[in-house]
Tab-separated table of N, CA, C and O in Angstrom:
chain	number	residue	atom	x	y	z
A	1	MET	N	-34.406	-67.031	5.272
A	1	MET	CA	-33.204	-67.339	6.000
A	1	MET	C	-31.996	-66.848	5.213
A	1	MET	O	-31.852	-67.163	4.041
A	2	ILE	N	-31.173	-66.062	5.864
A	2	ILE	CA	-29.931	-65.578	5.276
A	2	ILE	C	-28.792	-66.313	5.962
A	2	ILE	O	-28.731	-66.371	7.182
A	3	LYS	N	-27.896	-66.881	5.152
A	3	LYS	CA	-26.716	-67.542	5.692
A	3	LYS	C	-25.481	-66.843	5.153
A	3	LYS	O	-25.405	-66.533	3.969
A	4	VAL	N	-24.541	-66.613	6.048
A	4	VAL	CA	-23.266	-66.012	5.682
A	4	VAL	C	-22.195	-67.049	5.992
A	4	VAL	O	-22.007	-67.437	7.143
A	5	TYR	N	-21.522	-67.508	4.941
A	5	TYR	CA	-20.488	-68.527	5.078
A	5	TYR	C	-19.116	-67.870	5.089
A	5	TYR	O	-18.858	-66.948	4.325
A	6	GLY	N	-18.244	-68.382	5.939
A	6	GLY	CA	-16.883	-67.870	5.964
A	6	GLY	C	-16.096	-68.492	7.085
A	6	GLY	O	-16.520	-69.458	7.714
A	7	ALA	N	-14.927	-67.930	7.326
A	7	ALA	CA	-14.034	-68.424	8.367
A	7	ALA	C	-13.486	-67.232	9.137
A	7	ALA	O	-13.558	-66.094	8.678
A	8	GLU	N	-12.941	-67.524	10.300
A	8	GLU	CA	-12.346	-66.449	11.093
A	8	GLU	C	-11.169	-65.835	10.344
A	8	GLU	O	-10.972	-64.637	10.363
A	9	LYS	N	-10.400	-66.670	9.663
A	9	LYS	CA	-9.281	-66.180	8.853
A	9	LYS	C	-9.854	-65.649	7.544
A	9	LYS	O	-10.616	-66.336	6.873
A	10	LYS	N	-9.496	-64.422	7.196
A	10	LYS	CA	-10.006	-63.832	5.963
A	10	LYS	C	-9.348	-64.489	4.750
A	10	LYS	O	-8.192	-64.884	4.797
A	11	CYS	N	-10.102	-64.571	3.666
A	11	CYS	CA	-9.541	-65.107	2.431
A	11	CYS	C	-8.508	-64.115	1.899
A	11	CYS	O	-8.597	-62.913	2.168
A	12	PRO	N	-7.516	-64.587	1.142
A	12	PRO	CA	-6.449	-63.699	0.663
A	12	PRO	C	-6.945	-62.495	-0.128
A	12	PRO	O	-6.372	-61.417	-0.040
A	13	SER	N	-8.011	-62.649	-0.896
A	13	SER	CA	-8.504	-61.529	-1.694
A	13	SER	C	-9.446	-60.620	-0.904
A	13	SER	O	-9.937	-59.632	-1.429
A	14	CYS	N	-9.688	-60.946	0.357
A	14	CYS	CA	-10.646	-60.186	1.170
A	14	CYS	C	-9.971	-59.429	2.309
A	14	CYS	O	-10.629	-59.075	3.284
A	15	VAL	N	-8.690	-59.181	2.200
A	15	VAL	CA	-7.922	-58.593	3.292
A	15	VAL	C	-8.521	-57.280	3.786
A	15	VAL	O	-8.585	-57.030	4.978
A	16	ASN	N	-8.984	-56.428	2.907
A	16	ASN	CA	-9.507	-55.123	3.330
A	16	ASN	C	-11.002	-55.129	3.602
A	16	ASN	O	-11.578	-54.081	3.859
A	17	LEU	N	-11.626	-56.286	3.565
A	17	LEU	CA	-13.067	-56.391	3.797
A	17	LEU	C	-13.339	-56.874	5.217
A	17	LEU	O	-12.473	-57.465	5.858
A	18	PRO	N	-14.566	-56.676	5.716
A	18	PRO	CA	-14.923	-57.204	7.034
A	18	PRO	C	-14.881	-58.731	7.030
A	18	PRO	O	-15.016	-59.367	5.986
A	19	SER	N	-14.734	-59.307	8.201
A	19	SER	CA	-14.774	-60.768	8.326
A	19	SER	C	-16.183	-61.263	8.031
A	19	SER	O	-17.140	-60.482	7.993
A	20	SER	N	-16.320	-62.554	7.840
A	20	SER	CA	-17.651	-63.113	7.565
A	20	SER	C	-18.577	-62.927	8.766
A	20	SER	O	-19.763	-62.669	8.598
A	21	ARG	N	-18.041	-63.021	9.968
A	21	ARG	CA	-18.873	-62.800	11.169
A	21	ARG	C	-19.326	-61.341	11.230
A	21	ARG	O	-20.483	-61.059	11.520
A	22	GLU	N	-18.426	-60.404	10.936
A	22	GLU	CA	-18.798	-58.985	10.910
A	22	GLU	C	-19.825	-58.727	9.809
A	22	GLU	O	-20.753	-57.940	9.993
A	23	THR	N	-19.670	-59.403	8.675
A	23	THR	CA	-20.630	-59.270	7.580
A	23	THR	C	-22.005	-59.756	8.020
A	23	THR	O	-23.024	-59.119	7.744
A	24	ALA	N	-22.048	-60.874	8.727
A	24	ALA	CA	-23.327	-61.419	9.217
A	24	ALA	C	-23.987	-60.436	10.189
A	24	ALA	O	-25.199	-60.192	10.108
A	25	GLU	N	-23.205	-59.859	11.081
A	25	GLU	CA	-23.754	-58.889	12.038
A	25	GLU	C	-24.267	-57.647	11.326
A	25	GLU	O	-25.331	-57.119	11.663
A	26	TRP	N	-23.528	-57.171	10.335
A	26	TRP	CA	-23.928	-56.006	9.550
A	26	TRP	C	-25.226	-56.287	8.790
A	26	TRP	O	-26.152	-55.474	8.790
A	27	LEU	N	-25.297	-57.458	8.149
A	27	LEU	CA	-26.512	-57.819	7.405
A	27	LEU	C	-27.715	-57.947	8.336
A	27	LEU	O	-28.811	-57.519	8.002
A	28	GLU	N	-27.492	-58.549	9.497
A	28	GLU	CA	-28.588	-58.707	10.456
A	28	GLU	C	-29.150	-57.344	10.857
A	28	GLU	O	-30.370	-57.144	10.871
A	29	ALA	N	-28.276	-56.392	11.154
A	29	ALA	CA	-28.733	-55.046	11.527
A	29	ALA	C	-29.460	-54.380	10.359
A	29	ALA	O	-30.508	-53.755	10.546
A	30	ALA	N	-28.936	-54.549	9.153
A	30	ALA	CA	-29.542	-53.914	7.978
A	30	ALA	C	-30.924	-54.480	7.687
A	30	ALA	O	-31.861	-53.723	7.418
A	31	VAL	N	-31.082	-55.798	7.729
A	31	VAL	CA	-32.395	-56.378	7.407
A	31	VAL	C	-33.409	-56.121	8.513
A	31	VAL	O	-34.599	-56.016	8.246
A	32	GLN	N	-32.930	-55.977	9.746
A	32	GLN	CA	-33.858	-55.632	10.825
A	32	GLN	C	-34.399	-54.223	10.647
A	32	GLN	O	-35.549	-53.955	10.975
A	33	ARG	N	-33.576	-53.328	10.115
A	33	ARG	CA	-34.056	-51.953	9.839
A	33	ARG	C	-35.003	-51.945	8.648
A	33	ARG	O	-36.014	-51.256	8.653
A	34	LYS	N	-34.684	-52.714	7.613
A	34	LYS	CA	-35.484	-52.718	6.381
A	34	LYS	C	-36.807	-53.457	6.569
A	34	LYS	O	-37.829	-53.075	6.012
A	35	TYR	N	-36.783	-54.546	7.333
A	35	TYR	CA	-37.976	-55.388	7.544
A	35	TYR	C	-38.253	-55.515	9.048
A	35	TYR	O	-38.144	-56.594	9.616
A	36	PRO	N	-38.611	-54.406	9.701
A	36	PRO	CA	-38.743	-54.438	11.165
A	36	PRO	C	-39.848	-55.353	11.680
A	36	PRO	O	-39.745	-55.881	12.788
A	37	GLU	N	-40.897	-55.554	10.895
A	37	GLU	CA	-42.012	-56.372	11.377
A	37	GLU	C	-41.762	-57.866	11.230
A	37	GLU	O	-42.328	-58.657	11.968
A	38	ASN	N	-40.943	-58.251	10.261
A	38	ASN	CA	-40.678	-59.661	10.029
A	38	ASN	C	-39.276	-59.844	9.428
A	38	ASN	O	-39.147	-60.238	8.280
A	39	PRO	N	-38.232	-59.548	10.226
A	39	PRO	CA	-36.879	-59.640	9.663
A	39	PRO	C	-36.469	-61.100	9.439
A	39	PRO	O	-36.801	-61.975	10.242
A	40	PRO	N	-35.779	-61.366	8.338
A	40	PRO	CA	-35.281	-62.720	8.104
A	40	PRO	C	-34.213	-63.075	9.142
A	40	PRO	O	-33.527	-62.196	9.660
A	41	ASN	N	-34.097	-64.350	9.440
A	41	ASN	CA	-33.036	-64.819	10.321
A	41	ASN	C	-31.716	-64.751	9.573
A	41	ASN	O	-31.654	-65.056	8.391
A	42	VAL	N	-30.664	-64.361	10.275
A	42	VAL	CA	-29.323	-64.324	9.701
A	42	VAL	C	-28.472	-65.294	10.512
A	42	VAL	O	-28.421	-65.209	11.738
A	43	GLU	N	-27.804	-66.200	9.817
A	43	GLU	CA	-26.988	-67.212	10.470
A	43	GLU	C	-25.579	-67.167	9.889
A	43	GLU	O	-25.402	-67.097	8.673
A	44	HIS	N	-24.585	-67.199	10.768
A	44	HIS	CA	-23.187	-67.270	10.319
A	44	HIS	C	-22.775	-68.743	10.349
A	44	HIS	O	-22.973	-69.427	11.340
A	45	ILE	N	-22.216	-69.216	9.243
A	45	ILE	CA	-21.738	-70.593	9.142
A	45	ILE	C	-20.218	-70.546	9.039
A	45	ILE	O	-19.683	-70.047	8.042
A	46	ASP	N	-19.543	-71.042	10.063
A	46	ASP	CA	-18.087	-71.105	10.050
A	46	ASP	C	-17.687	-72.351	9.278
A	46	ASP	O	-17.936	-73.471	9.722
A	47	ILE	N	-17.064	-72.154	8.117
A	47	ILE	CA	-16.737	-73.295	7.255
A	47	ILE	C	-15.662	-74.187	7.860
A	47	ILE	O	-15.492	-75.326	7.427
A	48	GLU	N	-14.942	-73.694	8.864
A	48	GLU	CA	-13.912	-74.492	9.521
A	48	GLU	C	-14.458	-75.275	10.707
A	48	GLU	O	-13.770	-76.120	11.264
A	49	ASP	N	-15.692	-75.022	11.088
A	49	ASP	CA	-16.334	-75.737	12.195
A	49	ASP	C	-16.741	-77.126	11.726
A	49	ASP	O	-17.408	-77.257	10.692
A	50	PRO	N	-16.365	-78.169	12.459
A	50	PRO	CA	-16.757	-79.526	12.056
A	50	PRO	C	-18.273	-79.702	11.921
A	50	PRO	O	-18.735	-80.540	11.153
A	51	GLY	N	-19.047	-78.892	12.607
A	51	GLY	CA	-20.505	-78.959	12.513
A	51	GLY	C	-21.036	-78.573	11.149
A	51	GLY	O	-22.165	-78.905	10.788
A	52	SER	N	-20.224	-77.864	10.349
A	52	SER	CA	-20.667	-77.464	9.013
A	52	SER	C	-20.287	-78.488	7.948
A	52	SER	O	-20.521	-78.264	6.764
A	53	ALA	N	-19.718	-79.600	8.361
A	53	ALA	CA	-19.227	-80.606	7.408
A	53	ALA	C	-20.322	-81.139	6.500
A	53	ALA	O	-20.067	-81.461	5.338
A	54	SER	N	-21.548	-81.212	6.979
A	54	SER	CA	-22.636	-81.766	6.169
A	54	SER	C	-23.326	-80.712	5.304
A	54	SER	O	-24.213	-81.046	4.520
A	55	ASP	N	-22.921	-79.457	5.410
A	55	ASP	CA	-23.530	-78.380	4.630
A	55	ASP	C	-22.847	-78.319	3.262
A	55	ASP	O	-21.650	-78.043	3.159
A	56	ALA	N	-23.606	-78.564	2.189
A	56	ALA	CA	-23.053	-78.624	0.834
A	56	ALA	C	-22.448	-77.294	0.402
A	56	ALA	O	-21.408	-77.265	-0.273
A	57	VAL	N	-23.073	-76.185	0.773
A	57	VAL	CA	-22.548	-74.875	0.383
A	57	VAL	C	-21.238	-74.609	1.122
A	57	VAL	O	-20.264	-74.126	0.527
A	58	ALA	N	-21.176	-74.942	2.398
A	58	ALA	CA	-19.935	-74.764	3.158
A	58	ALA	C	-18.810	-75.579	2.525
A	58	ALA	O	-17.671	-75.110	2.436
A	59	GLU	N	-19.128	-76.760	2.061
A	59	GLU	CA	-18.123	-77.595	1.395
A	59	GLU	C	-17.626	-76.937	0.111
A	59	GLU	O	-16.433	-76.950	-0.181
A	60	LYS	N	-18.522	-76.333	-0.643
A	60	LYS	CA	-18.114	-75.639	-1.868
A	60	LYS	C	-17.213	-74.444	-1.552
A	60	LYS	O	-16.279	-74.156	-2.297
A	61	VAL	N	-17.480	-73.773	-0.446
A	61	VAL	CA	-16.625	-72.662	-0.037
A	61	VAL	C	-15.253	-73.212	0.372
A	61	VAL	O	-14.214	-72.668	-0.018
A	62	ARG	N	-15.252	-74.305	1.136
A	62	ARG	CA	-13.979	-74.924	1.534
A	62	ARG	C	-13.172	-75.365	0.315
A	62	ARG	O	-11.952	-75.275	0.306
A	63	GLN	N	-13.848	-75.839	-0.710
A	63	GLN	CA	-13.179	-76.302	-1.932
A	63	GLN	C	-12.849	-75.152	-2.883
A	63	GLN	O	-12.414	-75.380	-4.003
A	64	GLU	N	-13.103	-73.921	-2.424
A	64	GLU	CA	-12.799	-72.698	-3.158
A	64	GLU	C	-13.592	-72.541	-4.451
A	64	GLU	O	-13.156	-71.888	-5.397
A	65	GLU	N	-14.798	-73.129	-4.478
A	65	GLU	CA	-15.697	-72.877	-5.602
A	65	GLU	C	-16.336	-71.497	-5.457
A	65	GLU	O	-16.809	-70.922	-6.432
A	66	TYR	N	-16.388	-71.006	-4.218
A	66	TYR	CA	-16.908	-69.673	-3.919
A	66	TYR	C	-15.907	-68.938	-3.054
A	66	TYR	O	-15.194	-69.548	-2.256
A	67	PHE	N	-15.886	-67.594	-3.184
A	67	PHE	CA	-15.149	-66.748	-2.254
A	67	PHE	C	-16.017	-66.537	-1.030
A	67	PHE	O	-17.246	-66.593	-1.105
A	68	TYR	N	-15.392	-66.243	0.097
A	68	TYR	CA	-16.174	-65.893	1.270
A	68	TYR	C	-15.793	-64.505	1.732
A	68	TYR	O	-14.712	-64.029	1.370
A	69	PRO	N	-16.660	-63.817	2.438
A	69	PRO	CA	-17.963	-64.299	2.866
A	69	PRO	C	-18.919	-64.508	1.691
A	69	PRO	O	-18.975	-63.707	0.769
A	70	LEU	N	-19.627	-65.610	1.765
A	70	LEU	CA	-20.638	-65.961	0.769
A	70	LEU	C	-21.993	-65.782	1.440
A	70	LEU	O	-22.198	-66.256	2.563
A	71	VAL	N	-22.907	-65.099	0.774
A	71	VAL	CA	-24.229	-64.832	1.346
A	71	VAL	C	-25.279	-65.533	0.510
A	71	VAL	O	-25.306	-65.394	-0.720
A	72	THR	N	-26.143	-66.300	1.185
A	72	THR	CA	-27.279	-66.925	0.519
A	72	THR	C	-28.566	-66.457	1.177
A	72	THR	O	-28.598	-66.174	2.369
A	73	VAL	N	-29.605	-66.348	0.369
A	73	VAL	CA	-30.947	-66.045	0.872
A	73	VAL	C	-31.824	-67.200	0.427
A	73	VAL	O	-31.986	-67.445	-0.773
A	74	ASN	N	-32.339	-67.943	1.390
A	74	ASN	CA	-33.161	-69.128	1.122
A	74	ASN	C	-32.482	-70.067	0.121
A	74	ASN	O	-33.119	-70.590	-0.787
A	75	GLY	N	-31.180	-70.249	0.282
A	75	GLY	CA	-30.434	-71.180	-0.548
A	75	GLY	C	-29.913	-70.629	-1.857
A	75	GLY	O	-29.151	-71.282	-2.548
A	76	THR	N	-30.284	-69.401	-2.212
A	76	THR	CA	-29.820	-68.778	-3.450
A	76	THR	C	-28.610	-67.901	-3.149
A	76	THR	O	-28.676	-67.024	-2.282
A	77	VAL	N	-27.517	-68.131	-3.851
A	77	VAL	CA	-26.318	-67.314	-3.656
A	77	VAL	C	-26.589	-65.911	-4.186
A	77	VAL	O	-26.988	-65.734	-5.337
A	78	VAL	N	-26.395	-64.920	-3.320
A	78	VAL	CA	-26.619	-63.526	-3.728
A	78	VAL	C	-25.353	-62.686	-3.690
A	78	VAL	O	-25.338	-61.602	-4.268
A	79	ALA	N	-24.303	-63.173	-3.033
A	79	ALA	CA	-23.076	-62.374	-2.963
A	79	ALA	C	-21.887	-63.229	-2.563
A	79	ALA	O	-22.015	-64.149	-1.768
A	80	GLU	N	-20.736	-62.866	-3.136
A	80	GLU	CA	-19.454	-63.442	-2.752
A	80	GLU	C	-18.515	-62.287	-2.450
A	80	GLU	O	-18.490	-61.299	-3.177
A	81	GLY	N	-17.730	-62.435	-1.394
A	81	GLY	CA	-16.775	-61.380	-1.061
A	81	GLY	C	-17.441	-60.215	-0.380
A	81	GLY	O	-17.771	-60.295	0.790
A	82	ASN	N	-17.683	-59.150	-1.091
A	82	ASN	CA	-18.266	-57.935	-0.528
A	82	ASN	C	-19.736	-57.846	-0.933
A	82	ASN	O	-20.043	-57.428	-2.044
A	83	PRO	N	-20.675	-58.236	-0.049
A	83	PRO	CA	-22.089	-58.250	-0.434
A	83	PRO	C	-22.662	-56.854	-0.628
A	83	PRO	O	-22.258	-55.902	0.021
A	84	ARG	N	-23.603	-56.754	-1.531
A	84	ARG	CA	-24.336	-55.517	-1.792
A	84	ARG	C	-25.742	-55.676	-1.237
A	84	ARG	O	-26.433	-56.657	-1.540
A	85	LEU	N	-26.163	-54.715	-0.428
A	85	LEU	CA	-27.487	-54.802	0.182
A	85	LEU	C	-28.600	-54.900	-0.854
A	85	LEU	O	-29.571	-55.621	-0.642
A	86	LYS	N	-28.477	-54.191	-1.967
A	86	LYS	CA	-29.530	-54.222	-2.983
A	86	LYS	C	-29.775	-55.646	-3.470
A	86	LYS	O	-30.920	-56.046	-3.661
A	87	ALA	N	-28.714	-56.415	-3.683
A	87	ALA	CA	-28.871	-57.801	-4.145
A	87	ALA	C	-29.531	-58.656	-3.078
A	87	ALA	O	-30.397	-59.491	-3.376
A	88	VAL	N	-29.162	-58.440	-1.828
A	88	VAL	CA	-29.764	-59.201	-0.718
A	88	VAL	C	-31.239	-58.841	-0.593
A	88	VAL	O	-32.102	-59.723	-0.520
A	89	TYR	N	-31.549	-57.539	-0.591
A	89	TYR	CA	-32.941	-57.097	-0.481
A	89	TYR	C	-33.789	-57.607	-1.644
A	89	TYR	O	-34.931	-58.020	-1.459
A	90	ARG	N	-33.224	-57.589	-2.849
A	90	ARG	CA	-33.965	-58.043	-4.025
A	90	ARG	C	-34.389	-59.504	-3.857
A	90	ARG	O	-35.526	-59.865	-4.130
A	91	GLU	N	-33.484	-60.343	-3.356
A	91	GLU	CA	-33.809	-61.760	-3.163
A	91	GLU	C	-34.803	-61.947	-2.017
A	91	GLU	O	-35.717	-62.759	-2.115
A	92	ILE	N	-34.661	-61.174	-0.954
A	92	ILE	CA	-35.622	-61.240	0.158
A	92	ILE	C	-37.003	-60.838	-0.337
A	92	ILE	O	-38.006	-61.494	-0.032
A	93	ASP	N	-37.068	-59.768	-1.115
A	93	ASP	CA	-38.355	-59.278	-1.624
A	93	ASP	C	-39.030	-60.312	-2.516
A	93	ASP	O	-40.254	-60.412	-2.534
A	94	LYS	N	-38.249	-61.096	-3.253
A	94	LYS	CA	-38.834	-62.160	-4.079
A	94	LYS	C	-39.582	-63.167	-3.211
A	94	LYS	O	-40.646	-63.632	-3.590
A	95	THR	N	-39.036	-63.484	-2.054
A	95	THR	CA	-39.663	-64.480	-1.191
A	95	THR	C	-40.821	-63.898	-0.386
A	95	THR	O	-41.688	-64.634	0.053
A	96	LYS	N	-40.815	-62.577	-0.198
A	96	LYS	CA	-41.884	-61.936	0.567
A	96	LYS	C	-43.037	-61.479	-0.316
A	96	LYS	O	-44.099	-61.168	0.178
A	97	ALA	N	-42.817	-61.419	-1.625
A	97	ALA	CA	-43.850	-60.934	-2.542
A	97	ALA	C	-44.993	-61.933	-2.633
A	97	ALA	O	-44.776	-63.147	-2.614
A	98	PRO	N	-46.240	-61.453	-2.731
A	98	PRO	CA	-47.360	-62.367	-2.907
A	98	PRO	C	-47.269	-63.073	-4.261
A	98	PRO	O	-46.687	-62.547	-5.201
A	99	ALA	N	-47.835	-64.241	-4.329
A	99	ALA	CA	-47.833	-64.999	-5.579
A	99	ALA	C	-48.588	-64.210	-6.650
A	99	ALA	O	-49.520	-63.473	-6.355
A	100	PRO	N	-48.179	-64.366	-7.925
A	100	PRO	CA	-48.879	-63.662	-9.002
A	100	PRO	C	-50.374	-63.981	-9.001
A	100	PRO	O	-50.770	-65.131	-8.781
A	101	GLY	N	-51.178	-62.955	-9.182
A	101	GLY	CA	-52.629	-63.159	-9.232
A	101	GLY	C	-53.298	-63.071	-7.873
A	101	GLY	O	-54.502	-63.173	-7.768
A	102	THR	N	-52.492	-62.900	-6.811
A	102	THR	CA	-53.080	-62.762	-5.483
A	102	THR	C	-52.832	-61.366	-4.978
A	102	THR	O	-51.886	-60.701	-5.375
A	103	THR	N	-53.700	-60.916	-4.122
A	103	THR	CA	-53.521	-59.613	-3.486
A	103	THR	C	-53.654	-59.805	-1.999
A	103	THR	O	-54.101	-60.858	-1.524
A	104	GLU	N	-53.273	-58.815	-1.277
A	104	GLU	CA	-53.419	-58.887	0.169
A	104	GLU	C	-54.893	-59.060	0.547
A	104	GLU	O	-55.233	-59.752	1.479
A	105	GLU	N	-55.793	-58.434	-0.224
A	105	GLU	CA	-57.217	-58.527	0.073
A	105	GLU	C	-57.736	-59.936	-0.138
A	105	GLU	O	-58.594	-60.410	0.602
A	106	SER	N	-57.204	-60.652	-1.141
A	106	SER	CA	-57.701	-62.002	-1.399
A	106	SER	C	-57.261	-62.998	-0.349
A	106	SER	O	-57.801	-64.087	-0.254
A	107	LYS	N	-56.277	-62.625	0.478
A	107	LYS	CA	-55.808	-63.513	1.544
A	107	LYS	C	-56.713	-63.454	2.757
A	107	LYS	O	-56.689	-64.314	3.605
A	108	GLU	N	-57.508	-62.408	2.862
A	108	GLU	CA	-58.347	-62.221	4.067
A	108	GLU	C	-59.588	-63.049	4.023
A	108	GLU	O	-60.076	-63.527	3.104
């Protein structure tokens, strides 16, 4: 699961960057191309939406502990501000990799 946190209003240091919603759409398209058989879900979390009030990461973004857009993969922060695909892919690959000592053949 990939989550992109942000708000409709861009942060002051992100003026020349895409919005968090645009970042989420871009990431979704990129991961669908990279992992066509099993693409991770991409979710945009609007930190100004009252529905995100119970999300601890959204609260940290609201409290300015993180810049947005903030990207997490399975709860691990992989990018703040301008995400890099390599960092996102690296974290996705960690979760998709077989456990040490196992092979695809041993799963059959």
